[in-house]
Amino acid sequence: MKRTFVLIILIAVAQLGLSQEPAPRVVEITAKRFEFNPKQVTLKRGERVTIRLVSTDRAHGFLVKPLGLDLDADDGKPSEKTITPDTAGSFPAICDHYCGSGHANMKMTVIVE
Amino acid sequence: MKNEFDRRAFMRISAMSIGAGALLQFSPLAATARGNAMSRLFHKQNGEGPGAFSIVQLSDTHVGFQGPPDPLGTKAFERAVDVINALDPQPDLILFTGDLTHDSDDPAEHARRFKTFRSISDRLRVKKRMHVPGEHDAALDGGVLFRENFGETHYSFDHRGAHFVALDNVSMGKPIVGDEQIAWLKKDLARFPKTAPIVVFTHRPPFDLKPDWEWFTSDGDAVMNVLAPYDNVTVLYGHIHRENHHTTGHVQHHAARSLIFAFPDPSTAEKKPLPFNPQQPFRNLGIRTVSGNTAARPFVAGIDDVELSIRELSGTEGIQQMLKQGESL
């Protein structure tokens, strides 16, 4: 009886371990008029990563079409998406929520290596 | 045709002037059974029977913008008004495709810029003028000031046998038309036969021209799906400050030059405004004429572009010609 109980516990623990993927790395990007911080982030091909956009002033966007990223954040309302990039390269990221006359310069680079 | 532009006269005027945007000419529907049916349909719906018409498209005047790369402010816009007023016969419709004003963080200042835009455009002899907003007009306040000045940001109307649709892809802040407006568009077009000539005017390109430069509309594919069943669709837009022609399916897209400064070709690496040249102050601002016949199937617009110069005014080119006495940059 005791041996059966231990076996059940061991199987349950093993299944739990198998079903849990490691938590993705979180990359936080801060947006404010008219800049992102940091200016560049590096991701690894095949690595699950969560991109989190945080705004410290008003509504901003974060668009990297080739990576399927189209985030919107407002002051106090961050947003995030988890991706697994599969193509190496250097991808420009832009704010695509118009935020004022310096908006066109609000950009950064996402590198996948 | 009574209402058709004398194209040679227009070219003569434009060749010694700055750009007045795009000139469109359409012929009336042919006297075919289909043309007659279309004529009855338009006339029954709103009293606008088909007829020859000619329109001018103006874009990106950015009233209120100062400094490099263009230190001339509203002078190009004012000159364009003079050019259009010199046309004989006059166009019967003028379309403004957004960024009429340059935004300001101070709403009162932005309101003054709208007022200045109106004071200049009110000098146009053509009284039928339609507008759509650009992001500089409407993205910061959701279109409040635009509506106060020009009414709704999206709407439609018929004009001499063609159906015109004003699409707003800026006032939600993002480059997006939105589900509600797309549903409206579908309903608006449903009453027309698939052969109806349709002109859509909007600010941003409704397709992926260069997303990295924000030259796109995120739900442009959904808009194109609504337009796809219609055989004769022309899209006029601005935003990119340069001439561009593109086809998606059988929809023809034409970007107009701006009246402030030009952006480079999208194949270049960097989105950097082309430098101002005081010896050729309106370089890269030009005139495009588009002509066609709505009865032709498929409808193919004829495009004419004119290299602009003000040399003919005095034998020389240069910024001094544009300055009033005692005025300096």
Short mmCIF file of C-alpha atoms in Angstrom, two decimals:
data_model
loop_
_atom_site.label_atom_id
_atom_site.label_comp_id
_atom_site.label_asym_id
_atom_site.label_seq_id
_atom_site.Cartn_x
_atom_site.Cartn_y
_atom_site.Cartn_z
CA MET A 1 0.00 0.00 0.00
CA LYS A 2 2.74 2.34 1.02
CA ARG A 3 4.78 1.44 -2.09
CA THR A 4 1.78 2.18 -4.38
CA PHE A 5 1.26 5.55 -2.73
CA VAL A 6 4.91 6.52 -3.26
CA LEU A 7 4.68 5.44 -6.90
CA ILE A 8 1.62 7.63 -7.50
CA ILE A 9 3.38 10.60 -5.97
CA LEU A 10 6.45 10.03 -8.13
CA ILE A 11 4.36 9.78 -11.33
CA ALA A 12 2.44 12.97 -10.45
CA VAL A 13 5.64 14.88 -9.81
CA ALA A 14 7.16 13.62 -13.07
CA GLN A 15 4.07 14.64 -15.07
CA LEU A 16 4.07 18.05 -13.46
CA GLY A 17 7.67 18.52 -14.45
CA LEU A 18 7.01 17.47 -18.05
CA SER A 19 4.04 19.80 -18.51
CA GLN A 20 5.82 22.91 -17.26
CA GLU A 21 7.92 24.76 -19.78
CA PRO A 22 10.50 27.11 -18.36
CA ALA A 23 9.14 30.60 -18.00
CA PRO A 24 10.14 32.77 -20.95
CA ARG A 25 12.69 35.48 -20.47
CA VAL A 26 11.02 38.85 -20.10
CA VAL A 27 12.38 41.80 -22.02
CA GLU A 28 10.91 45.07 -20.84
CA ILE A 29 10.87 48.10 -23.09
CA THR A 30 9.95 51.50 -21.74
CA ALA A 31 8.25 54.00 -24.01
CA LYS A 32 7.94 57.73 -23.51
CA ARG A 33 7.75 60.67 -25.89
CA PHE A 34 9.76 60.25 -28.20
CA GLU A 35 12.04 57.36 -27.32
CA PHE A 36 12.27 53.74 -26.37
CA ASN A 37 14.58 52.47 -23.69
CA PRO A 38 16.73 50.48 -24.35
CA LYS A 39 17.52 51.46 -27.92
CA GLN A 40 18.41 47.91 -28.83
CA VAL A 41 17.56 44.44 -27.57
CA THR A 42 19.03 41.11 -28.63
CA LEU A 43 16.98 37.92 -28.80
CA LYS A 44 18.06 34.39 -29.57
CA ARG A 45 16.58 32.44 -32.41
CA GLY A 46 14.33 29.68 -31.05
CA GLU A 47 14.14 31.19 -27.55
CA ARG A 48 10.71 31.96 -26.10
CA VAL A 49 10.74 35.52 -24.93
CA THR A 50 8.10 37.85 -23.58
CA ILE A 51 8.27 41.40 -24.85
CA ARG A 52 6.65 43.77 -22.37
CA LEU A 53 5.91 47.36 -23.34
CA VAL A 54 5.57 49.89 -20.53
CA SER A 55 4.60 53.51 -21.13
CA THR A 56 5.48 56.23 -18.67
CA ASP A 57 3.44 59.04 -20.18
CA ARG A 58 0.79 58.36 -22.84
CA ALA A 59 -0.33 55.89 -25.51
CA HIS A 60 2.48 54.38 -27.56
CA GLY A 61 2.79 51.51 -29.97
CA PHE A 62 5.55 49.01 -30.61
CA LEU A 63 5.52 47.50 -34.07
CA VAL A 64 7.92 44.92 -35.50
CA LYS A 65 5.93 43.32 -38.28
CA PRO A 66 8.40 40.55 -39.20
CA LEU A 67 8.34 39.30 -35.60
CA GLY A 68 4.57 39.55 -35.21
CA LEU A 69 4.84 42.25 -32.56
CA ASP A 70 2.15 44.95 -32.50
CA LEU A 71 1.83 46.14 -28.90
CA ASP A 72 0.01 49.12 -27.42
CA ALA A 73 0.63 50.55 -23.99
CA ASP A 74 -0.68 53.52 -22.12
CA ASP A 75 0.46 55.10 -18.88
CA GLY A 76 -0.21 52.46 -16.23
CA LYS A 77 -1.41 49.94 -18.81
CA PRO A 78 1.49 47.81 -20.03
CA SER A 79 1.05 45.11 -22.64
CA GLU A 80 3.08 42.07 -23.61
CA LYS A 81 3.38 39.22 -26.07
CA THR A 82 5.43 36.05 -26.01
CA ILE A 83 7.16 35.07 -29.22
CA THR A 84 9.74 32.59 -30.41
CA PRO A 85 11.71 34.29 -33.17
CA ASP A 86 12.84 31.91 -35.87
CA THR A 87 14.65 34.23 -38.24
CA ALA A 88 17.93 35.95 -37.52
CA GLY A 89 18.33 39.57 -38.47
CA SER A 90 18.14 43.16 -37.42
CA PHE A 91 14.58 44.50 -37.27
CA PRO A 92 13.55 48.12 -36.82
CA ALA A 93 10.86 48.71 -34.22
CA ILE A 94 8.69 51.81 -34.40
CA CYS A 95 6.06 53.51 -32.32
CA ASP A 96 2.96 53.30 -34.51
CA HIS A 97 0.64 55.21 -32.20
CA TYR A 98 1.05 58.85 -33.14
CA CYS A 99 2.33 60.67 -30.07
CA GLY A 100 3.40 64.12 -31.26
CA SER A 101 5.73 65.95 -33.57
CA GLY A 102 8.79 63.88 -32.60
CA HIS A 103 6.92 60.63 -33.19
CA ALA A 104 8.74 59.80 -36.42
CA ASN A 105 12.02 59.50 -34.51
CA MET A 106 10.66 57.07 -31.93
CA LYS A 107 12.31 53.84 -32.97
CA MET A 108 14.72 51.15 -31.81
CA THR A 109 16.27 47.92 -33.06
CA VAL A 110 15.49 44.30 -32.27
CA ILE A 111 18.31 41.92 -33.16
CA VAL A 112 17.73 38.19 -33.45
CA GLU A 113 20.91 36.11 -33.51
CA MET B 1 -16.52 68.38 -73.26
CA LYS B 2 -17.80 71.43 -71.50
CA ASN B 3 -16.42 70.68 -68.07
CA GLU B 4 -13.17 69.09 -69.03
CA PHE B 5 -9.93 70.88 -68.28
CA ASP B 6 -7.98 72.34 -71.11
CA ARG B 7 -5.02 70.12 -70.30
CA ARG B 8 -2.56 72.14 -72.35
CA ALA B 9 -3.55 75.28 -70.47
CA PHE B 10 -3.06 73.47 -67.18
CA MET B 11 0.34 72.19 -68.19
CA ARG B 12 1.31 75.66 -69.34
CA ILE B 13 0.37 77.11 -65.96
CA SER B 14 1.84 74.31 -63.92
CA ALA B 15 5.13 74.29 -65.79
CA MET B 16 5.92 77.69 -64.37
CA SER B 17 4.49 77.10 -60.98
CA ILE B 18 4.82 74.91 -57.98
CA GLY B 19 2.94 71.70 -57.61
CA ALA B 20 -0.79 71.76 -57.30
CA GLY B 21 -1.11 68.09 -56.47
CA ALA B 22 -2.94 65.67 -58.68
CA LEU B 23 -5.45 66.51 -61.33
CA LEU B 24 -7.99 63.88 -62.18
CA GLN B 25 -10.17 63.87 -65.22
CA PHE B 26 -12.97 61.47 -65.88
CA SER B 27 -15.21 61.29 -68.88
CA PRO B 28 -18.92 60.72 -68.46
CA LEU B 29 -20.25 57.24 -68.64
CA ALA B 30 -20.64 56.07 -72.19
CA ALA B 31 -24.09 55.95 -73.68
CA THR B 32 -24.32 52.19 -73.30
CA ALA B 33 -27.10 50.23 -71.66
CA ARG B 34 -24.88 49.81 -68.60
CA GLY B 35 -23.98 53.50 -68.63
CA ASN B 36 -27.62 54.51 -68.87
CA ALA B 37 -28.53 52.21 -65.99
CA MET B 38 -25.75 53.73 -63.90
CA SER B 39 -26.91 57.20 -64.84
CA ARG B 40 -30.45 56.45 -63.69
CA LEU B 41 -29.14 54.91 -60.46
CA PHE B 42 -27.02 57.93 -59.49
CA HIS B 43 -29.72 60.36 -60.52
CA LYS B 44 -32.39 58.50 -58.59
CA GLN B 45 -30.31 58.26 -55.46
CA ASN B 46 -29.08 61.80 -55.17
CA GLY B 47 -29.78 63.79 -58.29
CA GLU B 48 -26.13 63.60 -59.35
CA GLY B 49 -26.25 62.33 -62.91
CA PRO B 50 -23.01 61.33 -64.65
CA GLY B 51 -21.07 64.02 -66.40
CA ALA B 52 -17.53 65.06 -67.15
CA PHE B 53 -15.69 66.16 -64.07
CA SER B 54 -12.24 67.27 -63.16
CA ILE B 55 -10.72 67.31 -59.72
CA VAL B 56 -7.50 68.43 -58.09
CA GLN B 57 -5.91 66.60 -55.20
CA LEU B 58 -3.87 68.53 -52.66
CA SER B 59 -2.05 66.90 -49.79
CA ASP B 60 0.12 67.44 -46.75
CA THR B 61 0.13 71.21 -46.49
CA HIS B 62 1.23 70.95 -42.82
CA VAL B 63 0.15 74.47 -41.95
CA GLY B 64 2.10 75.50 -38.85
CA PHE B 65 5.22 73.52 -39.68
CA GLN B 66 8.34 75.63 -39.45
CA GLY B 67 12.04 75.07 -39.88
CA PRO B 68 14.15 72.54 -41.71
CA PRO B 69 13.83 70.81 -44.06
CA ASP B 70 11.48 73.47 -45.46
CA PRO B 71 11.72 77.01 -44.14
CA LEU B 72 8.99 78.29 -46.44
CA GLY B 73 5.99 77.46 -44.27
CA THR B 74 2.76 77.95 -46.18
CA LYS B 75 4.26 79.51 -49.30
CA ALA B 76 3.95 76.36 -51.39
CA PHE B 77 0.31 75.98 -50.36
CA GLU B 78 -0.41 79.63 -51.16
CA ARG B 79 1.27 79.29 -54.52
CA ALA B 80 -0.79 76.17 -55.26
CA VAL B 81 -3.96 78.16 -54.58
CA ASP B 82 -2.84 80.78 -57.10
CA VAL B 83 -2.10 78.10 -59.68
CA ILE B 84 -5.50 76.47 -59.27
CA ASN B 85 -7.28 79.81 -59.36
CA ALA B 86 -5.62 80.52 -62.71
CA LEU B 87 -7.12 77.41 -64.30
CA ASP B 88 -9.76 78.01 -66.93
CA PRO B 89 -12.14 76.30 -66.72
CA GLN B 90 -12.01 75.74 -62.99
CA PRO B 91 -11.99 72.24 -61.53
CA ASP B 92 -15.31 71.37 -59.97
CA LEU B 93 -13.94 69.56 -56.91
CA ILE B 94 -10.82 69.68 -54.76
CA LEU B 95 -9.81 66.83 -52.49
CA PHE B 96 -7.46 67.37 -49.57
CA THR B 97 -5.87 64.11 -48.45
CA GLY B 98 -4.78 64.93 -44.95
CA ASP B 99 -2.12 66.61 -42.84
CA LEU B 100 -3.75 69.92 -43.58
CA THR B 101 -2.14 71.19 -40.38
CA HIS B 102 0.90 70.34 -38.32
CA ASP B 103 -0.06 69.35 -34.79
CA SER B 104 0.76 71.25 -31.64
CA ASP B 105 0.68 70.18 -27.99
CA ASP B 106 -1.28 73.36 -27.35
CA PRO B 107 -4.87 72.80 -28.59
CA ALA B 108 -5.38 76.56 -28.98
CA GLU B 109 -2.34 76.79 -31.23
CA HIS B 110 -3.52 73.80 -33.25
CA ALA B 111 -6.92 75.48 -33.62
CA ARG B 112 -5.17 78.58 -34.96
CA ARG B 113 -3.40 76.42 -37.53
CA PHE B 114 -6.73 75.03 -38.72
CA LYS B 115 -7.94 78.62 -39.01
CA THR B 116 -4.89 79.56 -41.09
CA PHE B 117 -5.45 76.54 -43.33
CA ARG B 118 -9.03 77.66 -43.91
CA SER B 119 -8.04 81.24 -44.59
CA ILE B 120 -5.69 80.06 -47.35
CA SER B 121 -7.97 77.40 -48.82
CA ASP B 122 -10.93 79.82 -48.75
CA ARG B 123 -9.09 81.81 -51.39
CA LEU B 124 -9.73 78.97 -53.82
CA ARG B 125 -12.36 79.84 -56.39
CA VAL B 126 -13.49 76.21 -56.31
CA LYS B 127 -16.06 76.02 -53.55
CA LYS B 128 -16.63 72.28 -53.48
CA ARG B 129 -13.78 71.05 -51.32
CA MET B 130 -13.63 67.79 -49.40
CA HIS B 131 -11.16 66.79 -46.71
CA VAL B 132 -9.87 63.76 -44.84
CA PRO B 133 -7.61 64.09 -41.80
CA GLY B 134 -3.98 63.08 -41.50
CA GLU B 135 -2.40 61.98 -38.25
CA HIS B 136 -1.06 65.50 -37.67
CA ASP B 137 -4.66 66.80 -37.84
CA ALA B 138 -6.49 64.21 -35.81
CA ALA B 139 -4.37 61.63 -33.99
CA LEU B 140 -3.74 63.60 -30.79
CA ASP B 141 -7.35 64.69 -30.18
CA GLY B 142 -9.22 61.87 -31.90
CA GLY B 143 -10.37 64.22 -34.66
CA VAL B 144 -12.12 66.82 -32.47
CA LEU B 145 -10.62 69.89 -34.18
CA PHE B 146 -11.00 68.35 -37.61
CA ARG B 147 -14.72 67.73 -37.02
CA GLU B 148 -15.20 71.26 -35.76
CA ASN B 149 -13.77 72.56 -39.01
CA PHE B 150 -14.81 70.06 -41.66
CA GLY B 151 -17.37 67.63 -40.26
CA GLU B 152 -17.07 63.87 -40.05
CA THR B 153 -13.73 62.19 -40.68
CA HIS B 154 -15.30 59.55 -42.94
CA TYR B 155 -18.23 59.95 -45.31
CA SER B 156 -19.20 59.45 -48.92
CA PHE B 157 -20.85 61.39 -51.69
CA ASP B 158 -21.58 61.11 -55.39
CA HIS B 159 -20.16 63.49 -57.90
CA ARG B 160 -21.02 63.43 -61.58
CA GLY B 161 -21.38 59.71 -61.87
CA ALA B 162 -18.62 58.58 -59.55
CA HIS B 163 -18.94 57.53 -55.92
CA PHE B 164 -16.40 59.16 -53.59
CA VAL B 165 -15.49 57.63 -50.24
CA ALA B 166 -13.50 59.52 -47.59
CA LEU B 167 -11.72 57.01 -45.33
CA ASP B 168 -10.19 57.92 -41.98
CA ASN B 169 -7.11 55.83 -41.12
CA VAL B 170 -5.55 58.21 -38.60
CA SER B 171 -7.86 59.46 -35.86
CA MET B 172 -7.61 56.34 -33.70
CA GLY B 173 -3.94 57.18 -33.18
CA LYS B 174 -2.79 54.01 -34.93
CA PRO B 175 -2.70 53.49 -38.70
CA ILE B 176 -6.05 51.76 -38.67
CA VAL B 177 -9.49 52.14 -40.21
CA GLY B 178 -11.30 50.02 -37.64
CA ASP B 179 -14.08 47.43 -37.77
CA GLU B 180 -16.87 49.97 -37.42
CA GLN B 181 -15.77 52.06 -40.38
CA ILE B 182 -15.11 48.95 -42.50
CA ALA B 183 -18.66 47.75 -41.79
CA TRP B 184 -19.91 51.21 -42.79
CA LEU B 185 -17.89 51.05 -46.02
CA LYS B 186 -19.33 47.68 -46.92
CA LYS B 187 -22.86 48.94 -46.34
CA ASP B 188 -22.18 52.18 -48.19
CA LEU B 189 -20.95 50.37 -51.30
CA ALA B 190 -23.59 47.65 -51.27
CA ARG B 191 -26.11 49.80 -53.16
CA PHE B 192 -23.80 50.15 -56.16
CA PRO B 193 -23.26 47.75 -59.05
CA LYS B 194 -19.81 46.20 -59.29
CA THR B 195 -19.02 48.39 -62.29
CA ALA B 196 -19.60 51.72 -60.53
CA PRO B 197 -16.63 54.10 -60.65
CA ILE B 198 -15.41 54.52 -57.08
CA VAL B 199 -12.80 56.97 -55.83
CA VAL B 200 -11.48 56.41 -52.30
CA PHE B 201 -9.50 59.23 -50.77
CA THR B 202 -7.58 58.78 -47.56
CA HIS B 203 -4.34 59.80 -45.88
CA ARG B 204 -2.15 56.75 -45.42
CA PRO B 205 -1.58 54.08 -48.05
CA PRO B 206 -4.15 51.32 -47.40
CA PHE B 207 -1.52 48.69 -48.21
CA ASP B 208 1.97 47.78 -46.95
CA LEU B 209 4.11 50.28 -48.84
CA LYS B 210 6.81 50.45 -46.16
CA PRO B 211 5.63 49.56 -42.65
CA ASP B 212 9.02 50.42 -41.10
CA TRP B 213 8.34 54.01 -42.10
CA GLU B 214 4.70 53.78 -41.03
CA TRP B 215 3.64 53.81 -44.66
CA PHE B 216 0.80 51.33 -44.27
CA THR B 217 -2.63 50.77 -42.77
CA SER B 218 -2.76 47.83 -40.39
CA ASP B 219 -6.22 46.68 -41.51
CA GLY B 220 -5.73 47.76 -45.11
CA ASP B 221 -6.28 44.16 -46.28
CA ALA B 222 -9.79 44.23 -44.79
CA VAL B 223 -10.49 47.48 -46.66
CA MET B 224 -9.18 45.97 -49.88
CA ASN B 225 -11.40 42.92 -49.38
CA VAL B 226 -14.44 45.22 -49.27
CA LEU B 227 -13.28 47.02 -52.43
CA ALA B 228 -12.22 43.84 -54.27
CA PRO B 229 -15.60 43.05 -55.87
CA TYR B 230 -15.71 46.46 -57.54
CA ASP B 231 -14.12 46.72 -60.95
CA ASN B 232 -13.26 50.43 -61.09
CA VAL B 233 -11.63 51.68 -57.93
CA THR B 234 -9.07 54.45 -57.66
CA VAL B 235 -7.42 55.27 -54.32
CA LEU B 236 -5.91 58.72 -53.78
CA TYR B 237 -3.76 59.26 -50.73
CA GLY B 238 -0.99 61.43 -49.29
CA HIS B 239 1.20 60.93 -46.21
CA ILE B 240 4.35 59.79 -48.02
CA HIS B 241 5.19 63.23 -49.48
CA ARG B 242 6.10 61.83 -52.84
CA GLU B 243 4.51 60.49 -55.95
CA ASN B 244 3.84 56.78 -55.96
CA HIS B 245 1.73 54.42 -58.05
CA HIS B 246 0.78 50.95 -56.95
CA THR B 247 -1.72 48.26 -57.83
CA THR B 248 -3.39 45.78 -55.48
CA GLY B 249 -5.69 43.41 -57.36
CA HIS B 250 -7.38 45.75 -59.79
CA VAL B 251 -7.31 48.76 -57.43
CA GLN B 252 -5.06 51.61 -58.53
CA HIS B 253 -3.37 53.61 -55.74
CA HIS B 254 -1.86 57.05 -56.37
CA ALA B 255 0.06 59.08 -53.78
CA ALA B 256 0.28 62.84 -54.22
CA ARG B 257 3.29 64.98 -53.50
CA SER B 258 3.15 67.26 -50.49
CA LEU B 259 3.22 71.03 -50.36
CA ILE B 260 5.86 71.19 -47.65
CA PHE B 261 8.84 68.86 -48.33
CA ALA B 262 9.55 65.50 -49.90
CA PHE B 263 10.52 62.15 -48.45
CA PRO B 264 12.95 59.82 -50.26
CA ASP B 265 12.11 56.77 -52.29
CA PRO B 266 11.04 53.88 -50.02
CA SER B 267 13.85 51.74 -51.42
CA THR B 268 16.37 53.92 -49.58
CA ALA B 269 17.62 52.95 -46.15
CA GLU B 270 16.68 55.99 -44.14
CA LYS B 271 13.48 58.06 -43.98
CA LYS B 272 15.13 61.43 -44.06
CA PRO B 273 13.42 64.41 -45.71
CA LEU B 274 15.08 65.52 -48.90
CA PRO B 275 17.21 68.60 -48.23
CA PHE B 276 15.91 72.04 -49.02
CA ASN B 277 17.60 73.74 -51.93
CA PRO B 278 17.25 77.53 -51.86
CA GLN B 279 18.03 77.68 -55.56
CA GLN B 280 15.11 75.37 -56.29
CA PRO B 281 12.77 75.94 -53.36
CA PHE B 282 9.99 73.75 -54.73
CA ARG B 283 12.13 70.93 -56.04
CA ASN B 284 10.36 67.57 -55.64
CA LEU B 285 7.01 69.27 -55.48
CA GLY B 286 5.15 68.59 -58.64
CA ILE B 287 1.99 68.20 -60.58
CA ARG B 288 0.42 64.97 -61.59
CA THR B 289 -2.51 64.69 -63.90
CA VAL B 290 -4.62 61.58 -64.05
CA SER B 291 -7.07 61.09 -66.87
CA GLY B 292 -9.35 58.27 -67.78
CA ASN B 293 -12.72 57.14 -68.91
CA THR B 294 -15.04 55.52 -66.44
CA ALA B 295 -16.80 53.73 -69.25
CA ALA B 296 -13.65 51.84 -70.22
CA ARG B 297 -13.31 48.32 -68.87
CA PRO B 298 -10.97 47.80 -67.18
CA PHE B 299 -10.61 51.38 -66.07
CA VAL B 300 -7.01 52.50 -66.53
CA ALA B 301 -5.98 55.95 -65.36
CA GLY B 302 -3.56 57.89 -67.51
CA ILE B 303 -0.87 59.60 -65.42
CA ASP B 304 1.06 62.71 -66.38
CA ASP B 305 3.75 64.21 -64.20
CA VAL B 306 5.28 67.62 -64.67
CA GLU B 307 8.73 68.59 -63.51
CA LEU B 308 8.15 71.83 -61.66
CA SER B 309 9.99 75.04 -62.01
CA ILE B 310 9.43 78.68 -61.29
CA ARG B 311 12.16 79.73 -63.69
CA GLU B 312 9.67 81.15 -66.17
CA LEU B 313 8.54 83.77 -63.72
CA SER B 314 11.72 85.80 -63.88
CA GLY B 315 14.30 83.82 -65.79
CA THR B 316 15.94 82.56 -62.63
CA GLU B 317 15.05 80.21 -59.88
CA GLY B 318 15.50 80.85 -56.24
CA ILE B 319 13.94 81.43 -52.93
CA GLN B 320 14.02 85.22 -53.26
CA GLN B 321 11.18 85.04 -55.74
CA MET B 322 8.95 83.61 -53.05
CA LEU B 323 9.67 86.24 -50.44
CA LYS B 324 7.72 89.45 -50.16
CA GLN B 325 9.59 92.73 -50.13
CA GLY B 326 11.59 93.08 -46.95
CA GLU B 327 10.90 89.48 -45.95
CA SER B 328 13.70 87.09 -45.08
CA LEU B 329 13.96 83.55 -43.87
#
